[in-house]
């Protein structure tokens, strides 16, 4: 008998979809959240994550993570946590797979450039753009725009990092049409998706940083969390090849974090006395996450990664080049929208704000390689900033 109260989201009691779907062909025994997951996987925006930056811009090697592989890894971690806590695995997986769909080319560097280009008309936020992409821009269905995902999936994407007090224009637009109760906490599935994202990139970015030679083991050993886990690997596998020990280190750290989240979340559920997804939303605090001690160690690890990987000189050079490409593309399209091509130019809306956001939608949907190719098309291949010329 389970000792965990039933706090799972129930697809049979979903708040539904924005649009009714009369005459929908039933394709197998799928419930509402299962269909959401499948719609996300089959979307064009999800496929484009294959060529969007995770840490390294359009990396030369085939073994580095990109946004797509990161999202799949987040889903694997999130699904495991959800199963242990008896939450809805399909909803958790849908949220994990979709959480980065709104990222523009070049990751956070591209986002910063779009934010600056659109600052007079509300700016740009990748999380808000995730909702906009899924509810407005993906249009595979004859009767309505968007993927018509359930309320629970849209709510989880909007609030997986907690209540949203001041939504940006993109999220506010979706919320006005299909209210998502932005002031409350989200489901436990959404909270699990958020911490699964942290676990995935904390550890897999270490793996990629070591592979790229931007991190080394001596640096990492200055982190007590890493040092303690590596000591455990050395005890279990004395004399093993260093490469295999490092891979084992990453697996061990993921395992420690996952087990901590499961134990801490179960204890928080019991302490809060919640026994339903509605009570989770009304709890007034986040219930899914790390213990205080591991949360502190995880923050220290993040600070280390920013100082030694994300802000490495080669990474900063690539980020500067990416911002230049995105900024100049935006200016070129604002000067002559026809440069976007017939499809996007023919749908140019009226009004300055709408036009700026339309251009933002076009650029945000680009992959790294497509953005560089469009830049070269307009300004010449020799004008592509040096850090991006290998693409």
Short mmCIF file of C-alpha atoms in Angstrom, two decimals:
data_model
loop_
_atom_site.label_atom_id
_atom_site.label_comp_id
_atom_site.label_asym_id
_atom_site.label_seq_id
_atom_site.Cartn_x
_atom_site.Cartn_y
_atom_site.Cartn_z
CA UNK A 1 0.00 0.00 0.00
CA UNK A 2 1.35 3.43 -0.94
CA UNK A 3 2.41 5.80 1.82
CA UNK A 4 2.37 8.80 -0.59
CA UNK A 5 -0.93 10.75 -0.74
CA UNK A 6 -2.48 10.85 -4.21
CA UNK A 7 -1.30 14.25 -5.41
CA UNK A 8 -1.07 13.23 -9.06
CA UNK A 9 -2.83 15.21 -11.78
CA UNK A 10 -5.72 13.16 -13.15
CA UNK A 11 -6.30 13.35 -16.91
CA UNK A 12 -9.91 12.26 -16.37
CA UNK A 13 -10.46 15.48 -14.40
CA UNK A 14 -8.47 17.83 -16.62
CA UNK A 15 -9.76 21.38 -16.95
CA UNK A 16 -9.81 20.70 -20.67
CA UNK A 17 -8.51 22.38 -23.79
CA UNK A 18 -9.07 25.89 -25.13
CA UNK A 19 -10.82 24.55 -28.23
CA UNK A 20 -13.25 21.68 -28.53
CA UNK A 21 -12.26 18.95 -30.98
CA UNK A 22 -15.44 17.44 -32.41
CA UNK A 23 -14.96 14.53 -34.76
CA UNK A 24 -11.39 13.90 -33.61
CA UNK A 25 -10.12 10.53 -34.77
CA UNK A 26 -9.21 8.40 -31.75
CA UNK A 27 -5.71 7.01 -32.23
CA UNK A 28 -5.19 4.33 -29.63
CA UNK A 29 -5.99 4.27 -25.90
CA UNK A 30 -4.43 7.63 -25.01
CA UNK A 31 -5.65 9.94 -22.27
CA UNK A 32 -5.44 13.75 -22.42
CA UNK A 33 -1.89 14.09 -21.03
CA UNK A 34 -0.61 11.24 -23.20
CA UNK A 35 -1.94 13.09 -26.26
CA UNK A 36 -0.28 16.32 -25.09
CA UNK A 37 3.08 14.57 -24.89
CA UNK A 38 2.63 13.13 -28.37
CA UNK A 39 1.58 16.48 -29.85
CA UNK A 40 4.73 18.07 -28.46
CA UNK A 41 6.99 15.32 -29.82
CA UNK A 42 5.44 15.57 -33.28
CA UNK A 43 5.65 19.38 -33.44
CA UNK A 44 8.00 21.21 -35.79
CA UNK A 45 9.23 23.37 -32.89
CA UNK A 46 10.36 20.26 -31.00
CA UNK A 47 12.29 18.95 -34.02
CA UNK A 48 14.07 22.29 -34.38
CA UNK A 49 15.64 21.81 -30.93
CA UNK A 50 18.02 19.42 -32.69
CA UNK A 51 19.99 22.42 -33.98
CA UNK A 52 19.63 24.85 -31.08
CA UNK A 53 22.37 25.62 -28.56
CA UNK A 54 22.51 23.94 -25.17
CA UNK A 55 25.99 25.00 -24.03
CA UNK A 56 28.07 25.09 -27.22
CA UNK A 57 26.96 26.95 -30.34
CA UNK A 58 26.47 24.47 -33.20
CA UNK A 59 29.22 22.21 -31.83
CA UNK A 60 31.61 20.46 -34.20
CA UNK A 61 31.45 17.14 -32.35
CA UNK A 62 28.49 14.79 -32.53
CA UNK A 63 28.68 13.91 -28.83
CA UNK A 64 27.76 17.26 -27.30
CA UNK A 65 24.28 18.00 -26.02
CA UNK A 66 21.95 20.23 -27.98
CA UNK A 67 18.56 21.53 -26.83
CA UNK A 68 16.82 18.39 -28.12
CA UNK A 69 19.03 15.85 -26.36
CA UNK A 70 18.92 17.94 -23.18
CA UNK A 71 15.10 17.93 -23.28
CA UNK A 72 15.02 14.16 -23.72
CA UNK A 73 17.40 13.72 -20.78
CA UNK A 74 15.27 16.02 -18.61
CA UNK A 75 12.23 13.91 -19.50
CA UNK A 76 14.02 10.70 -18.52
CA UNK A 77 14.96 12.13 -15.12
CA UNK A 78 11.54 13.69 -14.56
CA UNK A 79 9.70 10.51 -15.47
CA UNK A 80 11.73 8.51 -12.95
CA UNK A 81 11.00 10.96 -10.14
CA UNK A 82 7.32 11.08 -11.07
CA UNK A 83 7.08 7.30 -10.99
CA UNK A 84 8.66 7.12 -7.53
CA UNK A 85 6.24 9.75 -6.21
CA UNK A 86 3.26 8.18 -8.02
CA UNK A 87 2.60 11.31 -10.07
CA UNK A 88 1.34 11.41 -13.65
CA UNK A 89 4.28 10.37 -15.81
CA UNK A 90 2.77 11.49 -19.13
CA UNK A 91 2.16 15.05 -17.88
CA UNK A 92 5.62 15.19 -16.32
CA UNK A 93 7.22 14.01 -19.54
CA UNK A 94 5.20 16.46 -21.65
CA UNK A 95 6.38 19.35 -19.47
CA UNK A 96 10.00 18.20 -19.57
CA UNK A 97 10.02 17.77 -23.34
CA UNK A 98 8.39 21.16 -24.00
CA UNK A 99 10.10 23.35 -21.40
CA UNK A 100 12.77 24.73 -23.78
CA UNK A 101 10.74 24.96 -27.00
CA UNK A 102 10.66 28.77 -26.72
CA UNK A 103 14.44 29.18 -26.77
CA UNK A 104 15.71 31.17 -29.77
CA UNK A 105 18.91 30.28 -31.64
CA UNK A 106 22.14 30.47 -29.64
CA UNK A 107 20.50 29.87 -26.26
CA UNK A 108 20.66 32.65 -23.68
CA UNK A 109 22.86 34.81 -25.90
CA UNK A 110 20.16 34.80 -28.57
CA UNK A 111 17.54 35.54 -25.93
CA UNK A 112 19.48 38.55 -24.65
CA UNK A 113 19.76 39.92 -28.18
CA UNK A 114 16.04 39.49 -28.87
CA UNK A 115 15.17 41.02 -25.51
CA UNK A 116 17.21 44.10 -26.43
CA UNK A 117 15.79 44.34 -29.96
CA UNK A 118 12.21 44.09 -28.69
CA UNK A 119 12.60 46.14 -25.50
CA UNK A 120 10.32 48.99 -26.64
CA UNK A 121 7.49 46.53 -27.29
CA UNK A 122 7.59 44.22 -24.29
CA UNK A 123 10.89 42.43 -24.82
CA UNK A 124 11.36 38.69 -25.16
CA UNK A 125 11.24 35.84 -22.64
CA UNK A 126 11.88 32.25 -23.67
CA UNK A 127 9.35 30.80 -21.24
CA UNK A 128 6.59 33.09 -22.47
CA UNK A 129 7.60 32.21 -26.02
CA UNK A 130 7.25 28.51 -25.20
CA UNK A 131 3.58 29.16 -24.42
CA UNK A 132 3.19 31.37 -27.48
CA UNK A 133 4.76 28.73 -29.73
CA UNK A 134 2.55 25.92 -28.44
CA UNK A 135 -0.69 27.92 -28.25
CA UNK A 136 -0.32 30.25 -31.25
CA UNK A 137 2.48 29.54 -33.72
CA UNK A 138 2.36 25.76 -34.24
CA UNK A 139 -0.62 25.28 -36.52
CA UNK A 140 -1.06 21.65 -37.65
CA UNK A 141 -4.83 21.52 -37.10
CA UNK A 142 -7.55 22.74 -39.49
CA UNK A 143 -9.89 24.31 -36.92
CA UNK A 144 -7.59 26.31 -34.61
CA UNK A 145 -4.11 27.71 -34.08
CA UNK A 146 -1.71 26.06 -31.68
CA UNK A 147 -1.50 22.48 -30.42
CA UNK A 148 -4.56 22.93 -28.18
CA UNK A 149 -2.81 21.39 -25.18
CA UNK A 150 -4.63 20.79 -21.90
CA UNK A 151 -4.87 23.45 -19.23
CA UNK A 152 -2.58 21.42 -16.98
CA UNK A 153 0.22 21.30 -19.52
CA UNK A 154 0.04 25.01 -20.31
CA UNK A 155 -0.22 25.86 -16.62
CA UNK A 156 2.79 23.69 -15.80
CA UNK A 157 4.90 25.32 -18.49
CA UNK A 158 3.88 28.78 -17.34
CA UNK A 159 4.51 28.18 -13.63
CA UNK A 160 7.07 25.37 -13.32
CA UNK A 161 9.42 27.81 -11.58
CA UNK A 162 6.69 29.08 -9.27
CA UNK A 163 3.84 31.61 -9.36
CA UNK A 164 4.12 34.34 -12.00
CA UNK A 165 3.40 37.76 -10.49
CA UNK A 166 4.30 39.90 -13.48
CA UNK A 167 3.85 37.96 -16.74
CA UNK A 168 5.39 39.31 -19.90
CA UNK A 169 3.24 40.16 -22.88
CA UNK A 170 3.41 36.70 -24.50
CA UNK A 171 2.31 34.80 -21.40
CA UNK A 172 -0.24 37.48 -20.49
CA UNK A 173 -1.79 37.09 -23.95
CA UNK A 174 -2.26 33.33 -23.48
CA UNK A 175 -3.51 33.79 -19.93
CA UNK A 176 -6.11 36.35 -21.04
CA UNK A 177 -7.64 33.83 -23.44
CA UNK A 178 -7.27 30.70 -21.28
CA UNK A 179 -6.67 31.74 -17.62
CA UNK A 180 -3.88 29.73 -16.00
CA UNK A 181 -4.19 30.91 -12.37
CA UNK A 182 -0.72 32.42 -12.55
CA UNK A 183 -0.67 33.53 -8.90
CA UNK A 184 -0.83 29.99 -7.53
CA UNK A 185 1.76 27.22 -7.53
CA UNK A 186 1.68 24.60 -10.28
CA UNK A 187 1.17 20.86 -10.06
CA UNK A 188 3.77 18.55 -8.57
CA UNK A 189 4.42 17.28 -12.09
CA UNK A 190 5.51 20.80 -13.08
CA UNK A 191 7.63 21.17 -9.95
CA UNK A 192 9.33 17.86 -10.73
CA UNK A 193 9.97 18.98 -14.32
CA UNK A 194 11.69 22.11 -13.04
CA UNK A 195 14.07 20.27 -10.71
CA UNK A 196 14.71 17.58 -13.36
CA UNK A 197 15.92 20.38 -15.64
CA UNK A 198 18.38 21.52 -12.95
CA UNK A 199 19.65 17.98 -12.39
CA UNK A 200 20.13 17.37 -16.11
CA UNK A 201 22.05 20.49 -16.99
CA UNK A 202 24.08 20.63 -13.76
CA UNK A 203 25.54 17.23 -14.56
CA UNK A 204 25.45 16.91 -18.33
CA UNK A 205 27.04 20.34 -18.77
CA UNK A 206 29.91 19.05 -16.61
CA UNK A 207 30.20 16.09 -18.97
CA UNK A 208 30.26 18.35 -22.04
CA UNK A 209 32.62 20.84 -20.40
CA UNK A 210 35.12 18.06 -19.65
CA UNK A 211 34.77 16.70 -23.18
CA UNK A 212 35.47 20.15 -24.64
CA UNK A 213 38.48 20.69 -22.39
CA UNK A 214 37.01 23.84 -20.82
CA UNK A 215 36.77 22.09 -17.44
CA UNK A 216 39.28 19.77 -15.82
CA UNK A 217 39.04 17.38 -12.93
CA UNK A 218 41.29 19.45 -10.65
CA UNK A 219 38.91 22.39 -10.97
CA UNK A 220 35.94 20.17 -10.22
CA UNK A 221 37.57 18.68 -7.14
CA UNK A 222 37.36 22.12 -5.50
CA UNK A 223 33.61 21.49 -5.28
CA UNK A 224 32.88 19.38 -2.15
CA UNK A 225 29.82 17.77 -3.76
CA UNK A 226 31.84 16.63 -6.78
CA UNK A 227 34.86 15.61 -4.72
CA UNK A 228 32.78 13.43 -2.39
CA UNK A 229 31.08 11.65 -5.28
CA UNK A 230 34.32 11.13 -7.19
CA UNK A 231 35.94 9.65 -4.07
CA UNK A 232 33.10 7.13 -4.00
CA UNK A 233 33.73 6.24 -7.65
CA UNK A 234 37.46 5.73 -6.97
CA UNK A 235 36.69 3.42 -4.06
CA UNK A 236 34.38 1.27 -6.16
CA UNK A 237 36.52 1.20 -9.30
CA UNK A 238 40.22 1.49 -8.33
CA UNK A 239 42.43 1.58 -11.37
CA UNK A 240 39.59 2.17 -13.86
CA UNK A 241 40.21 4.39 -16.88
CA UNK A 242 39.73 8.08 -16.05
CA UNK A 243 37.18 8.59 -18.87
CA UNK A 244 34.97 5.83 -17.49
CA UNK A 245 35.29 7.14 -13.96
CA UNK A 246 34.15 10.58 -15.07
CA UNK A 247 31.11 9.10 -16.78
CA UNK A 248 30.37 7.18 -13.57
CA UNK A 249 30.74 10.42 -11.59
CA UNK A 250 28.02 12.10 -13.65
CA UNK A 251 25.69 9.13 -13.19
CA UNK A 252 26.34 9.03 -9.44
CA UNK A 253 25.65 12.74 -9.03
CA UNK A 254 22.37 12.43 -10.91
CA UNK A 255 21.42 9.50 -8.68
CA UNK A 256 22.24 11.40 -5.48
CA UNK A 257 20.18 14.39 -6.64
CA UNK A 258 17.22 12.28 -7.80
CA UNK A 259 17.09 10.32 -4.54
CA UNK A 260 17.27 13.54 -2.54
CA UNK A 261 14.39 15.07 -4.52
CA UNK A 262 12.22 11.98 -4.05
CA UNK A 263 12.81 11.83 -0.29
CA UNK A 264 12.49 15.58 0.23
CA UNK A 265 9.35 15.93 -1.87
CA UNK A 266 7.64 13.00 -0.13
CA UNK A 267 8.50 14.55 3.25
CA UNK A 268 7.23 17.98 2.13
CA UNK A 269 3.96 16.44 0.97
CA UNK A 270 3.48 14.79 4.35
CA UNK A 271 4.48 17.94 6.25
CA UNK A 272 2.09 20.14 4.25
CA UNK A 273 -0.74 17.64 4.69
CA UNK A 274 -1.78 17.86 1.04
CA UNK A 275 -3.70 14.99 -0.52
CA UNK A 276 -4.68 16.21 -4.00
CA UNK A 277 -3.34 18.25 -6.91
CA UNK A 278 -5.69 21.09 -5.92
CA UNK A 279 -4.19 21.17 -2.43
CA UNK A 280 -0.69 21.18 -3.93
CA UNK A 281 -1.56 24.35 -5.86
CA UNK A 282 -2.96 25.95 -2.72
CA UNK A 283 -0.06 24.94 -0.46
CA UNK A 284 1.55 28.37 -0.70
CA UNK A 285 5.04 26.98 -1.27
CA UNK A 286 7.01 24.72 -3.57
CA UNK A 287 6.87 21.10 -2.40
CA UNK A 288 9.01 19.45 -5.05
CA UNK A 289 12.76 20.01 -4.87
CA UNK A 290 16.07 19.49 -3.10
CA UNK A 291 16.68 19.30 0.63
CA UNK A 292 18.18 22.53 2.09
CA UNK A 293 21.66 20.99 2.26
CA UNK A 294 21.68 19.72 -1.30
CA UNK A 295 20.07 22.94 -2.54
CA UNK A 296 23.02 24.85 -1.07
CA UNK A 297 25.53 22.49 -2.72
CA UNK A 298 23.66 22.73 -6.02
CA UNK A 299 23.78 26.55 -5.92
CA UNK A 300 27.54 26.37 -5.28
CA UNK A 301 27.91 24.04 -8.25
CA UNK A 302 25.97 26.45 -10.46
CA UNK A 303 28.22 29.35 -9.43
CA UNK A 304 31.24 27.23 -10.31
CA UNK A 305 29.78 26.38 -13.73
CA UNK A 306 29.05 30.01 -14.53
CA UNK A 307 32.54 31.09 -13.56
CA UNK A 308 34.41 28.27 -15.31
CA UNK A 309 32.23 27.10 -18.22
CA UNK A 310 29.41 29.44 -19.19
CA UNK A 311 31.65 32.52 -18.77
CA UNK A 312 34.78 30.89 -20.19
CA UNK A 313 36.45 33.33 -22.63
CA UNK A 314 35.70 31.11 -25.64
CA UNK A 315 32.06 30.87 -24.59
CA UNK A 316 31.79 34.63 -24.09
CA UNK A 317 33.29 35.19 -27.55
CA UNK A 318 30.73 32.86 -29.12
CA UNK A 319 27.92 34.56 -27.16
CA UNK A 320 29.03 37.98 -28.37
CA UNK A 321 29.09 36.75 -31.96
CA UNK A 322 25.64 35.20 -31.56
CA UNK A 323 24.22 38.45 -30.19
CA UNK A 324 25.69 40.31 -33.14
CA UNK A 325 24.04 37.91 -35.60
CA UNK A 326 20.61 38.07 -33.94
CA UNK A 327 20.72 41.85 -33.45
CA UNK A 328 21.70 42.54 -37.05
CA UNK A 329 19.13 40.08 -38.40
CA UNK A 330 16.40 41.82 -36.44
CA UNK A 331 17.45 45.22 -37.77
CA UNK A 332 17.57 43.89 -41.33
CA UNK A 333 14.06 42.42 -41.11
CA UNK A 334 12.70 45.56 -39.50
CA UNK A 335 14.18 47.60 -42.36
CA UNK A 336 12.76 45.25 -45.02
CA UNK A 337 10.30 42.57 -43.86
CA UNK A 338 10.39 40.98 -47.31
CA UNK A 339 13.77 39.57 -46.35
CA UNK A 340 11.90 37.09 -44.15
CA UNK A 341 10.49 35.39 -47.25
CA UNK A 342 7.04 35.36 -48.80
CA UNK A 343 5.31 33.33 -46.09
CA UNK A 344 6.29 35.53 -43.15
CA UNK A 345 6.25 38.80 -45.10
CA UNK A 346 2.73 38.10 -46.42
CA UNK A 347 1.45 37.71 -42.85
CA UNK A 348 3.00 40.93 -41.57
CA UNK A 349 0.48 42.42 -39.09
CA UNK A 350 -0.46 46.06 -38.62
CA UNK A 351 0.99 48.21 -35.85
CA UNK A 352 4.55 48.69 -34.63
CA UNK A 353 4.30 46.33 -31.62
CA UNK A 354 2.72 43.56 -33.68
CA UNK A 355 5.37 43.89 -36.39
CA UNK A 356 8.22 43.75 -33.85
CA UNK A 357 6.70 40.65 -32.26
CA UNK A 358 6.16 39.03 -35.66
CA UNK A 359 9.86 39.51 -36.47
CA UNK A 360 10.69 38.16 -33.01
CA UNK A 361 8.58 35.06 -33.69
CA UNK A 362 10.45 34.46 -36.95
CA UNK A 363 13.91 34.79 -35.43
CA UNK A 364 13.04 32.83 -32.27
CA UNK A 365 12.03 29.87 -34.41
CA UNK A 366 15.38 29.73 -36.17
CA UNK A 367 18.01 27.11 -35.47
CA UNK A 368 21.62 28.22 -34.98
CA UNK A 369 22.59 27.16 -38.50
CA UNK A 370 19.57 28.73 -40.17
CA UNK A 371 20.26 32.06 -38.42
CA UNK A 372 23.90 32.03 -39.54
CA UNK A 373 22.88 31.17 -43.11
CA UNK A 374 20.32 34.01 -43.20
CA UNK A 375 22.96 36.39 -41.84
CA UNK A 376 25.41 35.31 -44.54
CA UNK A 377 22.70 35.67 -47.17
CA UNK A 378 22.09 39.31 -46.20
CA UNK A 379 25.56 40.50 -45.16
CA UNK A 380 27.89 38.05 -46.92
CA UNK A 381 29.63 34.94 -45.65
CA UNK A 382 32.78 36.92 -44.82
CA UNK A 383 30.74 39.09 -42.44
CA UNK A 384 29.84 36.13 -40.19
CA UNK A 385 31.65 36.71 -36.87
CA UNK A 386 34.75 34.52 -36.57
CA UNK A 387 33.54 32.30 -33.66
CA UNK A 388 30.60 31.17 -35.82
CA UNK A 389 32.37 30.58 -39.13
CA UNK A 390 32.86 26.87 -38.48
CA UNK A 391 29.11 26.26 -38.69
#
